[in-house]
PDB file of C-alpha atoms and ligand atoms in Angstrom:
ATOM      1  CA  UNK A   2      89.469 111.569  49.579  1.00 95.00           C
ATOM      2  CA  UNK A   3      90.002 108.259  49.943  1.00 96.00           C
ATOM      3  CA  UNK A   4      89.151 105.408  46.628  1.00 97.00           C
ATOM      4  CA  UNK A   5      88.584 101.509  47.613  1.00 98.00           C
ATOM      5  CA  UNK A   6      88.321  99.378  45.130  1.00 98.00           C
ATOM      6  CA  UNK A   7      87.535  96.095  45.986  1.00 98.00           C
ATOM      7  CA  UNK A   8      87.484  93.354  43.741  1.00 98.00           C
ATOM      8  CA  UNK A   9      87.089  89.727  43.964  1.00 97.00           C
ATOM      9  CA  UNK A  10      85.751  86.756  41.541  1.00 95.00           C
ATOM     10  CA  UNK A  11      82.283  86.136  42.708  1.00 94.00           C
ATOM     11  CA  UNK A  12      81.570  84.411  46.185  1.00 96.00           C
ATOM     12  CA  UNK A  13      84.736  85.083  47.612  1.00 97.00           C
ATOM     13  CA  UNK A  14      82.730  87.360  50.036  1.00 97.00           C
ATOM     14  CA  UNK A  15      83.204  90.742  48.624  1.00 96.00           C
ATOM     15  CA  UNK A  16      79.613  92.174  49.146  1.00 94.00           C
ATOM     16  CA  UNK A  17      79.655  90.783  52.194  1.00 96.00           C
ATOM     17  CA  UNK A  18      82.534  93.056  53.441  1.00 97.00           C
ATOM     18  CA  UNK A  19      81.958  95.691  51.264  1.00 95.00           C
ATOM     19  CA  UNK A  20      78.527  96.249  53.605  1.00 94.00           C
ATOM     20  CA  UNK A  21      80.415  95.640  56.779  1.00 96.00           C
ATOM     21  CA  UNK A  22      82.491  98.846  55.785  1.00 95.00           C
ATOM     22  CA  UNK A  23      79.661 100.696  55.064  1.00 92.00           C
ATOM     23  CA  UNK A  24      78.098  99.637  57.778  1.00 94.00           C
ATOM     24  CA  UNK A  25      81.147 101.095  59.906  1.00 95.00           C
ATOM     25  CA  UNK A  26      81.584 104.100  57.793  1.00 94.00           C
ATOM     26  CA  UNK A  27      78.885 105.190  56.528  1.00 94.00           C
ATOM     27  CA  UNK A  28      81.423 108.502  55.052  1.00 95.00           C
ATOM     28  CA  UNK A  29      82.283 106.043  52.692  1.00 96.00           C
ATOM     29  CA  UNK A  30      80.219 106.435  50.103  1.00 97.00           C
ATOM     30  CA  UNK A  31      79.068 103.418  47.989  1.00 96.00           C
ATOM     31  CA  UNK A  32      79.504 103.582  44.396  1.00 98.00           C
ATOM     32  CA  UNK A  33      76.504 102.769  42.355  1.00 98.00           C
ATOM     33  CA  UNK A  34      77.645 101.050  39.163  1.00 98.00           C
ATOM     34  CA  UNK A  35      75.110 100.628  36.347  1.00 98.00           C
ATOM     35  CA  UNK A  36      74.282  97.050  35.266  1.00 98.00           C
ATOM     36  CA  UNK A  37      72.639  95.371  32.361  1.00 98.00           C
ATOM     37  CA  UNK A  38      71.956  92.821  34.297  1.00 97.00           C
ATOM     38  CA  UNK A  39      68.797  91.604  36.088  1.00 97.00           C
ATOM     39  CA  UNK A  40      67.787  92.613  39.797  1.00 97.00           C
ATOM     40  CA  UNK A  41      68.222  89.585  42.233  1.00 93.00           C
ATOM     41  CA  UNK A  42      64.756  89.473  44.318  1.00 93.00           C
ATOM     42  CA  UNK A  43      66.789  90.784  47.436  1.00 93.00           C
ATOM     43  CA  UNK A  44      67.998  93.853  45.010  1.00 95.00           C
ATOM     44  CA  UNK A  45      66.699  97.556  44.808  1.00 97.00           C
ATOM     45  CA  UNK A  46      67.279  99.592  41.259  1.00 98.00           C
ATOM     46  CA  UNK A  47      69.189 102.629  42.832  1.00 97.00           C
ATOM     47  CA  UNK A  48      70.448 101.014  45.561  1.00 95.00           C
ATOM     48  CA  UNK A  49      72.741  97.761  44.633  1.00 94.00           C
ATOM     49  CA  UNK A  50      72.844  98.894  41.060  1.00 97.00           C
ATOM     50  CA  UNK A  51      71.506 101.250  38.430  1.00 98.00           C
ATOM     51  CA  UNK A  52      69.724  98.240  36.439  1.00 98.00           C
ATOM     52  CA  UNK A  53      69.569  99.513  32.674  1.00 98.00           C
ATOM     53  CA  UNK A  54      69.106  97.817  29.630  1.00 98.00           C
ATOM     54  CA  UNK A  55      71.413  97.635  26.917  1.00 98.00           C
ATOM     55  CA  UNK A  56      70.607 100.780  24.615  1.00 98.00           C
ATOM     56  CA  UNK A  57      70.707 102.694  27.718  1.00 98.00           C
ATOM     57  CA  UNK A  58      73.806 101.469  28.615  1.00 98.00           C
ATOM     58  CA  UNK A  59      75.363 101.510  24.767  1.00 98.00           C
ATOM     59  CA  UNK A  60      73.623 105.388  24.612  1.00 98.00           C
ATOM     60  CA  UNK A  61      75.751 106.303  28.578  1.00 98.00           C
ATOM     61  CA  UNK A  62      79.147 104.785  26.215  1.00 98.00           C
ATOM     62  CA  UNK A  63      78.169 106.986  23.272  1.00 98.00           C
ATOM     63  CA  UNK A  64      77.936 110.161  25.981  1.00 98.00           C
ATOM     64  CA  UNK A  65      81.311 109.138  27.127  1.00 98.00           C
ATOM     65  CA  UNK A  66      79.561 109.106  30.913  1.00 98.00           C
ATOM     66  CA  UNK A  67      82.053 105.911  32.201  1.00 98.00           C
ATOM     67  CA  UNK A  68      84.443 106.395  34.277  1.00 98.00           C
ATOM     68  CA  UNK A  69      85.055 102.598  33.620  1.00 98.00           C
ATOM     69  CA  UNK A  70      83.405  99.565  31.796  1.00 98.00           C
ATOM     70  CA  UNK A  71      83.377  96.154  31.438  1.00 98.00           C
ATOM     71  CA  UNK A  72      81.753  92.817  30.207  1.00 97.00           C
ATOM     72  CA  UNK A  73      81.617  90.470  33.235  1.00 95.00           C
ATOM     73  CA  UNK A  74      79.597  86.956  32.716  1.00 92.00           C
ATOM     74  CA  UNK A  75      78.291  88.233  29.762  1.00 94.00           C
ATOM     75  CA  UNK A  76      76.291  91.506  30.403  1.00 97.00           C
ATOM     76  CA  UNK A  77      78.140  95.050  31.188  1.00 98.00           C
ATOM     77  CA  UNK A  78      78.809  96.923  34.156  1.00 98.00           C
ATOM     78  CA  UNK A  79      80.252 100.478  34.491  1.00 98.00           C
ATOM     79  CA  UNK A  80      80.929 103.351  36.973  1.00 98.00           C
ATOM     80  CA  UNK A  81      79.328 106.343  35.932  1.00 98.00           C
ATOM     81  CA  UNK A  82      81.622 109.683  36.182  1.00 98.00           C
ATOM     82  CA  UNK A  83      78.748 111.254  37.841  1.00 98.00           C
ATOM     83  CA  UNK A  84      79.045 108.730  40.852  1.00 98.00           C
ATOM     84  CA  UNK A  85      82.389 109.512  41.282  1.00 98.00           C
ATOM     85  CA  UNK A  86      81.864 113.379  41.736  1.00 97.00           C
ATOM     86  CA  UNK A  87      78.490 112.645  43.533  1.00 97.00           C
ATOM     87  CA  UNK A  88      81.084 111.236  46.276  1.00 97.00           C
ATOM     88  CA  UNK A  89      83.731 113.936  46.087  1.00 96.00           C
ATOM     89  CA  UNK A  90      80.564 116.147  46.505  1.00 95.00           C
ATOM     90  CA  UNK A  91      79.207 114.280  50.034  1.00 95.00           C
ATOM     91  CA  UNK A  92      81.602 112.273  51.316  1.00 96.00           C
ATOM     92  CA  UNK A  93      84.865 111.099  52.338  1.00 95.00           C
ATOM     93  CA  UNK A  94      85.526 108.416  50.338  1.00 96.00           C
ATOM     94  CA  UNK A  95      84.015 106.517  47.401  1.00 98.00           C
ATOM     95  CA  UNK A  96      84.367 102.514  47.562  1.00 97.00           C
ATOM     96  CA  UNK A  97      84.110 100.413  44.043  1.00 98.00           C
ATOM     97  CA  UNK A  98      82.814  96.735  43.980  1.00 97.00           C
ATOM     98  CA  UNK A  99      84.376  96.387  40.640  1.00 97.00           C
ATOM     99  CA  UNK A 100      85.997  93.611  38.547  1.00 97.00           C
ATOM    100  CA  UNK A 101      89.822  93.203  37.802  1.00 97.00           C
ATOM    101  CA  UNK A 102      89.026  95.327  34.202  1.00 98.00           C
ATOM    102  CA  UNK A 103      87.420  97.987  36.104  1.00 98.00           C
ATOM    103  CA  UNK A 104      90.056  98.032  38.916  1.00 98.00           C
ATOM    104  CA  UNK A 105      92.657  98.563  35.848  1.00 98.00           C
ATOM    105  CA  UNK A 106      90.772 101.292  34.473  1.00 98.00           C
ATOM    106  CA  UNK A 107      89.827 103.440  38.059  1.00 98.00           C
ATOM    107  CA  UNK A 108      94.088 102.829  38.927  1.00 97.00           C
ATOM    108  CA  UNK A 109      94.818 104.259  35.504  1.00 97.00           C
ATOM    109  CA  UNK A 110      92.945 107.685  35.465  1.00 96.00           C
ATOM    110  CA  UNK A 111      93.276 108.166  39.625  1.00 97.00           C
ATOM    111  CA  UNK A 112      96.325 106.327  40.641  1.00 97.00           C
ATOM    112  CA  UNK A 113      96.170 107.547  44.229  1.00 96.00           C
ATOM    113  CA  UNK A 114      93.210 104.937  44.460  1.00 97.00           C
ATOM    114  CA  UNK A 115      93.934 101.919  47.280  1.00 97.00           C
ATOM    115  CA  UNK A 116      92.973  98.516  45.472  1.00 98.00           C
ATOM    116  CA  UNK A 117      91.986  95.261  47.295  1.00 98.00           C
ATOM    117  CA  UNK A 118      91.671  91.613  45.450  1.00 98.00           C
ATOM    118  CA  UNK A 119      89.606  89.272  47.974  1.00 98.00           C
ATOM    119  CA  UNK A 120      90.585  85.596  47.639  1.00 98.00           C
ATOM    120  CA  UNK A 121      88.226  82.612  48.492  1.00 98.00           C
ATOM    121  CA  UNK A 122      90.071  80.216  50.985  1.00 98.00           C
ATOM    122  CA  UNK A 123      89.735  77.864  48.064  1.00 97.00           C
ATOM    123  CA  UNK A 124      87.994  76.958  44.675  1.00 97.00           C
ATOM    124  CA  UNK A 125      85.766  74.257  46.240  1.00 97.00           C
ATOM    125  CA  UNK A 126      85.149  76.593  49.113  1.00 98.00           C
ATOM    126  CA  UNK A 127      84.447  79.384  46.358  1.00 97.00           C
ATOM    127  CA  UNK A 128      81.516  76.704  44.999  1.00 97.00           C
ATOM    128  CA  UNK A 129      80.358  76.354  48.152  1.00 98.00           C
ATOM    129  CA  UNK A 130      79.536  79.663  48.983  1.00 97.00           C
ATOM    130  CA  UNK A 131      78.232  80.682  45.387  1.00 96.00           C
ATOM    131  CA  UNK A 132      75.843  77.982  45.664  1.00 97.00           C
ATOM    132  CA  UNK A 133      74.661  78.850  49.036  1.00 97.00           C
ATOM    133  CA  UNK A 134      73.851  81.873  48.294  1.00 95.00           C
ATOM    134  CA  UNK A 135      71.844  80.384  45.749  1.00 94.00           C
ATOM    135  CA  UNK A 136      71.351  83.691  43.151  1.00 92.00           C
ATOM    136  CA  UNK A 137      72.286  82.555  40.269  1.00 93.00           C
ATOM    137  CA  UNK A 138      70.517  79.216  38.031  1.00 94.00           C
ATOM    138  CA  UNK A 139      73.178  76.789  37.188  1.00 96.00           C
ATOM    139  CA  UNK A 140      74.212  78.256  34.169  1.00 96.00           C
ATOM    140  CA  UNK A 141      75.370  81.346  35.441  1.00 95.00           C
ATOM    141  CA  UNK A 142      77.208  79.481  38.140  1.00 96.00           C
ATOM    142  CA  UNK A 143      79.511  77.451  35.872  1.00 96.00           C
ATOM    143  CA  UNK A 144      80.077  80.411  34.164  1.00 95.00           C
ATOM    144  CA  UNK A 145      81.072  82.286  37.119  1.00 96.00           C
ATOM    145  CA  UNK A 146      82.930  79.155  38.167  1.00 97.00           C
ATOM    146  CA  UNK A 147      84.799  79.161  35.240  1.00 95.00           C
ATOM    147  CA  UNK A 148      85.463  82.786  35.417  1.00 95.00           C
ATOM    148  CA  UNK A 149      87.150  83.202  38.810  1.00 96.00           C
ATOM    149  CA  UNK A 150      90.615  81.408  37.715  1.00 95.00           C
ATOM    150  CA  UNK A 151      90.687  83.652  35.297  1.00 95.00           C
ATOM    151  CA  UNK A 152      90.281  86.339  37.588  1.00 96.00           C
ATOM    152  CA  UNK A 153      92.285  85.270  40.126  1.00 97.00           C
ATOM    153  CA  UNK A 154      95.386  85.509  37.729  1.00 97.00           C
ATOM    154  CA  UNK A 155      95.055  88.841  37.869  1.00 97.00           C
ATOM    155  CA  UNK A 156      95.599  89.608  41.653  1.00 97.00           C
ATOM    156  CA  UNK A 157      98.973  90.421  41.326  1.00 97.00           C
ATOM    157  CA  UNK A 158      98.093  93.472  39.943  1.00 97.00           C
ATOM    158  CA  UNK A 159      96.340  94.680  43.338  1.00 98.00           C
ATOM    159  CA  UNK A 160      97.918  96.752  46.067  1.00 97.00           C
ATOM    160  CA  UNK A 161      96.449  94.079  48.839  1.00 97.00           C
ATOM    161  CA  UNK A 162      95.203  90.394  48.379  1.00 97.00           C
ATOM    162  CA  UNK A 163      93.615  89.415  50.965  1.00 97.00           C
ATOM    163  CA  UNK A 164      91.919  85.733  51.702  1.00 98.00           C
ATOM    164  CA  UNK A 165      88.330  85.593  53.301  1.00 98.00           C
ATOM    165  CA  UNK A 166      88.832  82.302  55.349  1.00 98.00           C
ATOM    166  CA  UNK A 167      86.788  83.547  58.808  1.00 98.00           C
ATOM    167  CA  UNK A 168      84.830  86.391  58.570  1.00 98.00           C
ATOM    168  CA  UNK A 169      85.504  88.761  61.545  1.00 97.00           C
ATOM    169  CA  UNK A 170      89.560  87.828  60.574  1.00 97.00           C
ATOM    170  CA  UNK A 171      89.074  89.060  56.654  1.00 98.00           C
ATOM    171  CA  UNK A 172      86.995  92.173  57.656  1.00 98.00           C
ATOM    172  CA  UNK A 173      89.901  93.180  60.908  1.00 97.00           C
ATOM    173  CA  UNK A 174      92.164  93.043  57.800  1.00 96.00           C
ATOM    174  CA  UNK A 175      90.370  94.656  55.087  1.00 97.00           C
ATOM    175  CA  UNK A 176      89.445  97.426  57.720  1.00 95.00           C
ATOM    176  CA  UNK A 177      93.729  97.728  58.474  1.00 94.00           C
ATOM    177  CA  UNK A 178      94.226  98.338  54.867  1.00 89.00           C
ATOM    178  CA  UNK A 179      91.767 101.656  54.643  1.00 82.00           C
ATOM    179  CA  UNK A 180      91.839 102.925  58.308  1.00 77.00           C
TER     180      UNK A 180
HETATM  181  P1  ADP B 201      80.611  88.231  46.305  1.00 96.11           P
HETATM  182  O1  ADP B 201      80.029  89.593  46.525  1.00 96.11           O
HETATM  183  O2  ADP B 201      82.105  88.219  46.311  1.00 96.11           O
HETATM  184  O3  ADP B 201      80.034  87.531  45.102  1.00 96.11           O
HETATM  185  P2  ADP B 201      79.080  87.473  48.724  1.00 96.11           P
HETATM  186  O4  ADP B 201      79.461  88.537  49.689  1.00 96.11           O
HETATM  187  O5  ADP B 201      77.722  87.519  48.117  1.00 96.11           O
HETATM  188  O6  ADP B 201      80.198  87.304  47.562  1.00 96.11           O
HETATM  189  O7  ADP B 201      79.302  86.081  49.483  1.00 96.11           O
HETATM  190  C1  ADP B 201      78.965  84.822  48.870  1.00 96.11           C
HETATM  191  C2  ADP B 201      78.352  83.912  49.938  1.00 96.11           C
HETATM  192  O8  ADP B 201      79.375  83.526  50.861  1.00 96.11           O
HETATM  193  C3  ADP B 201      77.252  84.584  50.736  1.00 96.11           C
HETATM  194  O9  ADP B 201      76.224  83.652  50.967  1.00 96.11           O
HETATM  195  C4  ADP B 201      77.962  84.988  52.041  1.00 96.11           C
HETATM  196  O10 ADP B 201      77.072  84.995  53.127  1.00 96.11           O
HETATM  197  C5  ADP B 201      79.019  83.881  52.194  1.00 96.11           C
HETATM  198  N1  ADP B 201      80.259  84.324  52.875  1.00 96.11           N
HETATM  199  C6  ADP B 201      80.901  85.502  52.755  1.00 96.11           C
HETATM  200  N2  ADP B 201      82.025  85.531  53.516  1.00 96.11           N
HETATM  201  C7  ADP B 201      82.092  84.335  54.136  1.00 96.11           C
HETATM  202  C8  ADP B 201      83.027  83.742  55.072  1.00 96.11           C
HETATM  203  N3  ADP B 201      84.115  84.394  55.500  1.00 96.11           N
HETATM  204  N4  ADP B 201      82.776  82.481  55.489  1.00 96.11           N
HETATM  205  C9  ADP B 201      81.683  81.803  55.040  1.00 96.11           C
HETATM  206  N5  ADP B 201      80.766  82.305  54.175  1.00 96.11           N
HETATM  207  C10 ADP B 201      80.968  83.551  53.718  1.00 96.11           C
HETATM  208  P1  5GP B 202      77.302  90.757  40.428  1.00 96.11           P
HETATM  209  O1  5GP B 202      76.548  90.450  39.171  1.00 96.11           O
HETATM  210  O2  5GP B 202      77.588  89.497  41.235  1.00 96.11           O
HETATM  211  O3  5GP B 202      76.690  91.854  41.252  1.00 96.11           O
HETATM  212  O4  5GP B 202      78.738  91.320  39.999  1.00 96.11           O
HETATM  213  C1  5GP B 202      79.506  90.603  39.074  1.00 96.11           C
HETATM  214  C2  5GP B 202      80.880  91.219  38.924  1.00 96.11           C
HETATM  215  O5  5GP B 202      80.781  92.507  38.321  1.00 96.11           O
HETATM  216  C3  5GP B 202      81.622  91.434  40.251  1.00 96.11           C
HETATM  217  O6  5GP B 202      82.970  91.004  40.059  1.00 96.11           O
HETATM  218  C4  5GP B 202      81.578  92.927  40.447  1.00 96.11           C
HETATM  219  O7  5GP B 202      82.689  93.394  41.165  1.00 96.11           O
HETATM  220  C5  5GP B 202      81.616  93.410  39.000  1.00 96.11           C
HETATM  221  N1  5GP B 202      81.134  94.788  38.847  1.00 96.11           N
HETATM  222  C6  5GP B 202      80.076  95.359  39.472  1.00 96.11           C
HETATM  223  N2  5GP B 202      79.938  96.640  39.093  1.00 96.11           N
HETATM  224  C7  5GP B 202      80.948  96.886  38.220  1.00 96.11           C
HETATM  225  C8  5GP B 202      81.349  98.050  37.490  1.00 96.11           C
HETATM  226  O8  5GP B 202      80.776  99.122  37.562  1.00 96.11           O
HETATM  227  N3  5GP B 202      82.445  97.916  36.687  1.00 96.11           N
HETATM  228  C9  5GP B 202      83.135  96.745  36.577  1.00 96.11           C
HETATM  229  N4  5GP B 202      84.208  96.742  35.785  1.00 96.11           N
HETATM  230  N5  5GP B 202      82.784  95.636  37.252  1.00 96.11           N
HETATM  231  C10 5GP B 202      81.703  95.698  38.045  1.00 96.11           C
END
């Protein structure tokens, strides 16, 4: 049974491979984290996320039903423990689009997972593709900005790093690391 995590600050491109992998395997199941945060217009509750509001979330912490949590620019996120045995239950894998917090917690209660940290070619390029895709108001793009050195730092803690400069390249590679 086989547990990705991928993490990466946001716009490096993580999503992006993340569904290229699923695309290619669809055994892998995807893990549905639970999100205070709003739905994007392209976004479908149950499908990208489990969009909850806060007492829901704070009442899921009080039931003890995380297998890890975090606040990321500024609302929380968390993988359920049910998701994880959902995937045990139906497929061969389970893959996490978590942050570096998360990725620390998943490693800590199942260190046999495989952790990836996805680097931007560069900050500027990192900008550019955050404001292409043009999802978040400007606010919550500084704020993401300013949040990916301090992810970053943290890569060093990841079995793989791997930088998204071309596409097809970044996916051949992330695909070597899992299969
Ligand atoms: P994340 O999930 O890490 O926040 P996304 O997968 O949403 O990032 O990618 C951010 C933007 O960058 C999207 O518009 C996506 O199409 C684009 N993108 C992803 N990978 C590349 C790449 N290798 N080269 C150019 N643009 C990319
Ligand atoms: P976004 O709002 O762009 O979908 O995700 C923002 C950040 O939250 C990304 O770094 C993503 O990996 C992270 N994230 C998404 N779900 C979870 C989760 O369940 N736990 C943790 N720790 N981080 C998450």
């Amino acid at each position: 049974f086989l547990m990705l995590i991928v993490s990466s600050p946001s716009g490096a491109g993580k999503t992006t491979l993340c569904n290229r992998l699923r695309a290619e395997f669809p055994d892998l199941r995807f893990s549905i984290s639970h999100t205070t945060r709003k739905p994007r217009p392209t976004e479908v509750d149950g499908r990208e996320y489990h969009f909850v509001d806060q007492p829901v979330f704070q009442q899921m912490l009080d039931d003890n039903a995380f297998a890890e949590w975090a606040p990321v620019h500024g609302y929380h996120y968390g993988t359920s423990l049910a998701e994880i045995e959902l995937a045990r239950g139906t497929a061969k894998g389970v893959l996490f689009d978590i942050d570096f917090q998360g990725a620390r917690q998943i490693k800590a209660h199942y260190p046999e997972a495989v952790s990836v940290f996805i680097l931007p070619p560069s900050l500027d390029e990192l900008e550019r593709r955050l404001r292409g895709r043009g999802t978040e108001d400007e606010a919550a793009t500084r704020q993401r900005l300013a949040n990916a050195k301090r992810e970053i730092a943290h890569y060093g803690f990841f079995d793989y790093v791997l930088v998204n400069d071309e596409l097809e390249q970044a996916y051949g590679r992330l695909r070597s690391v899992c299969y």
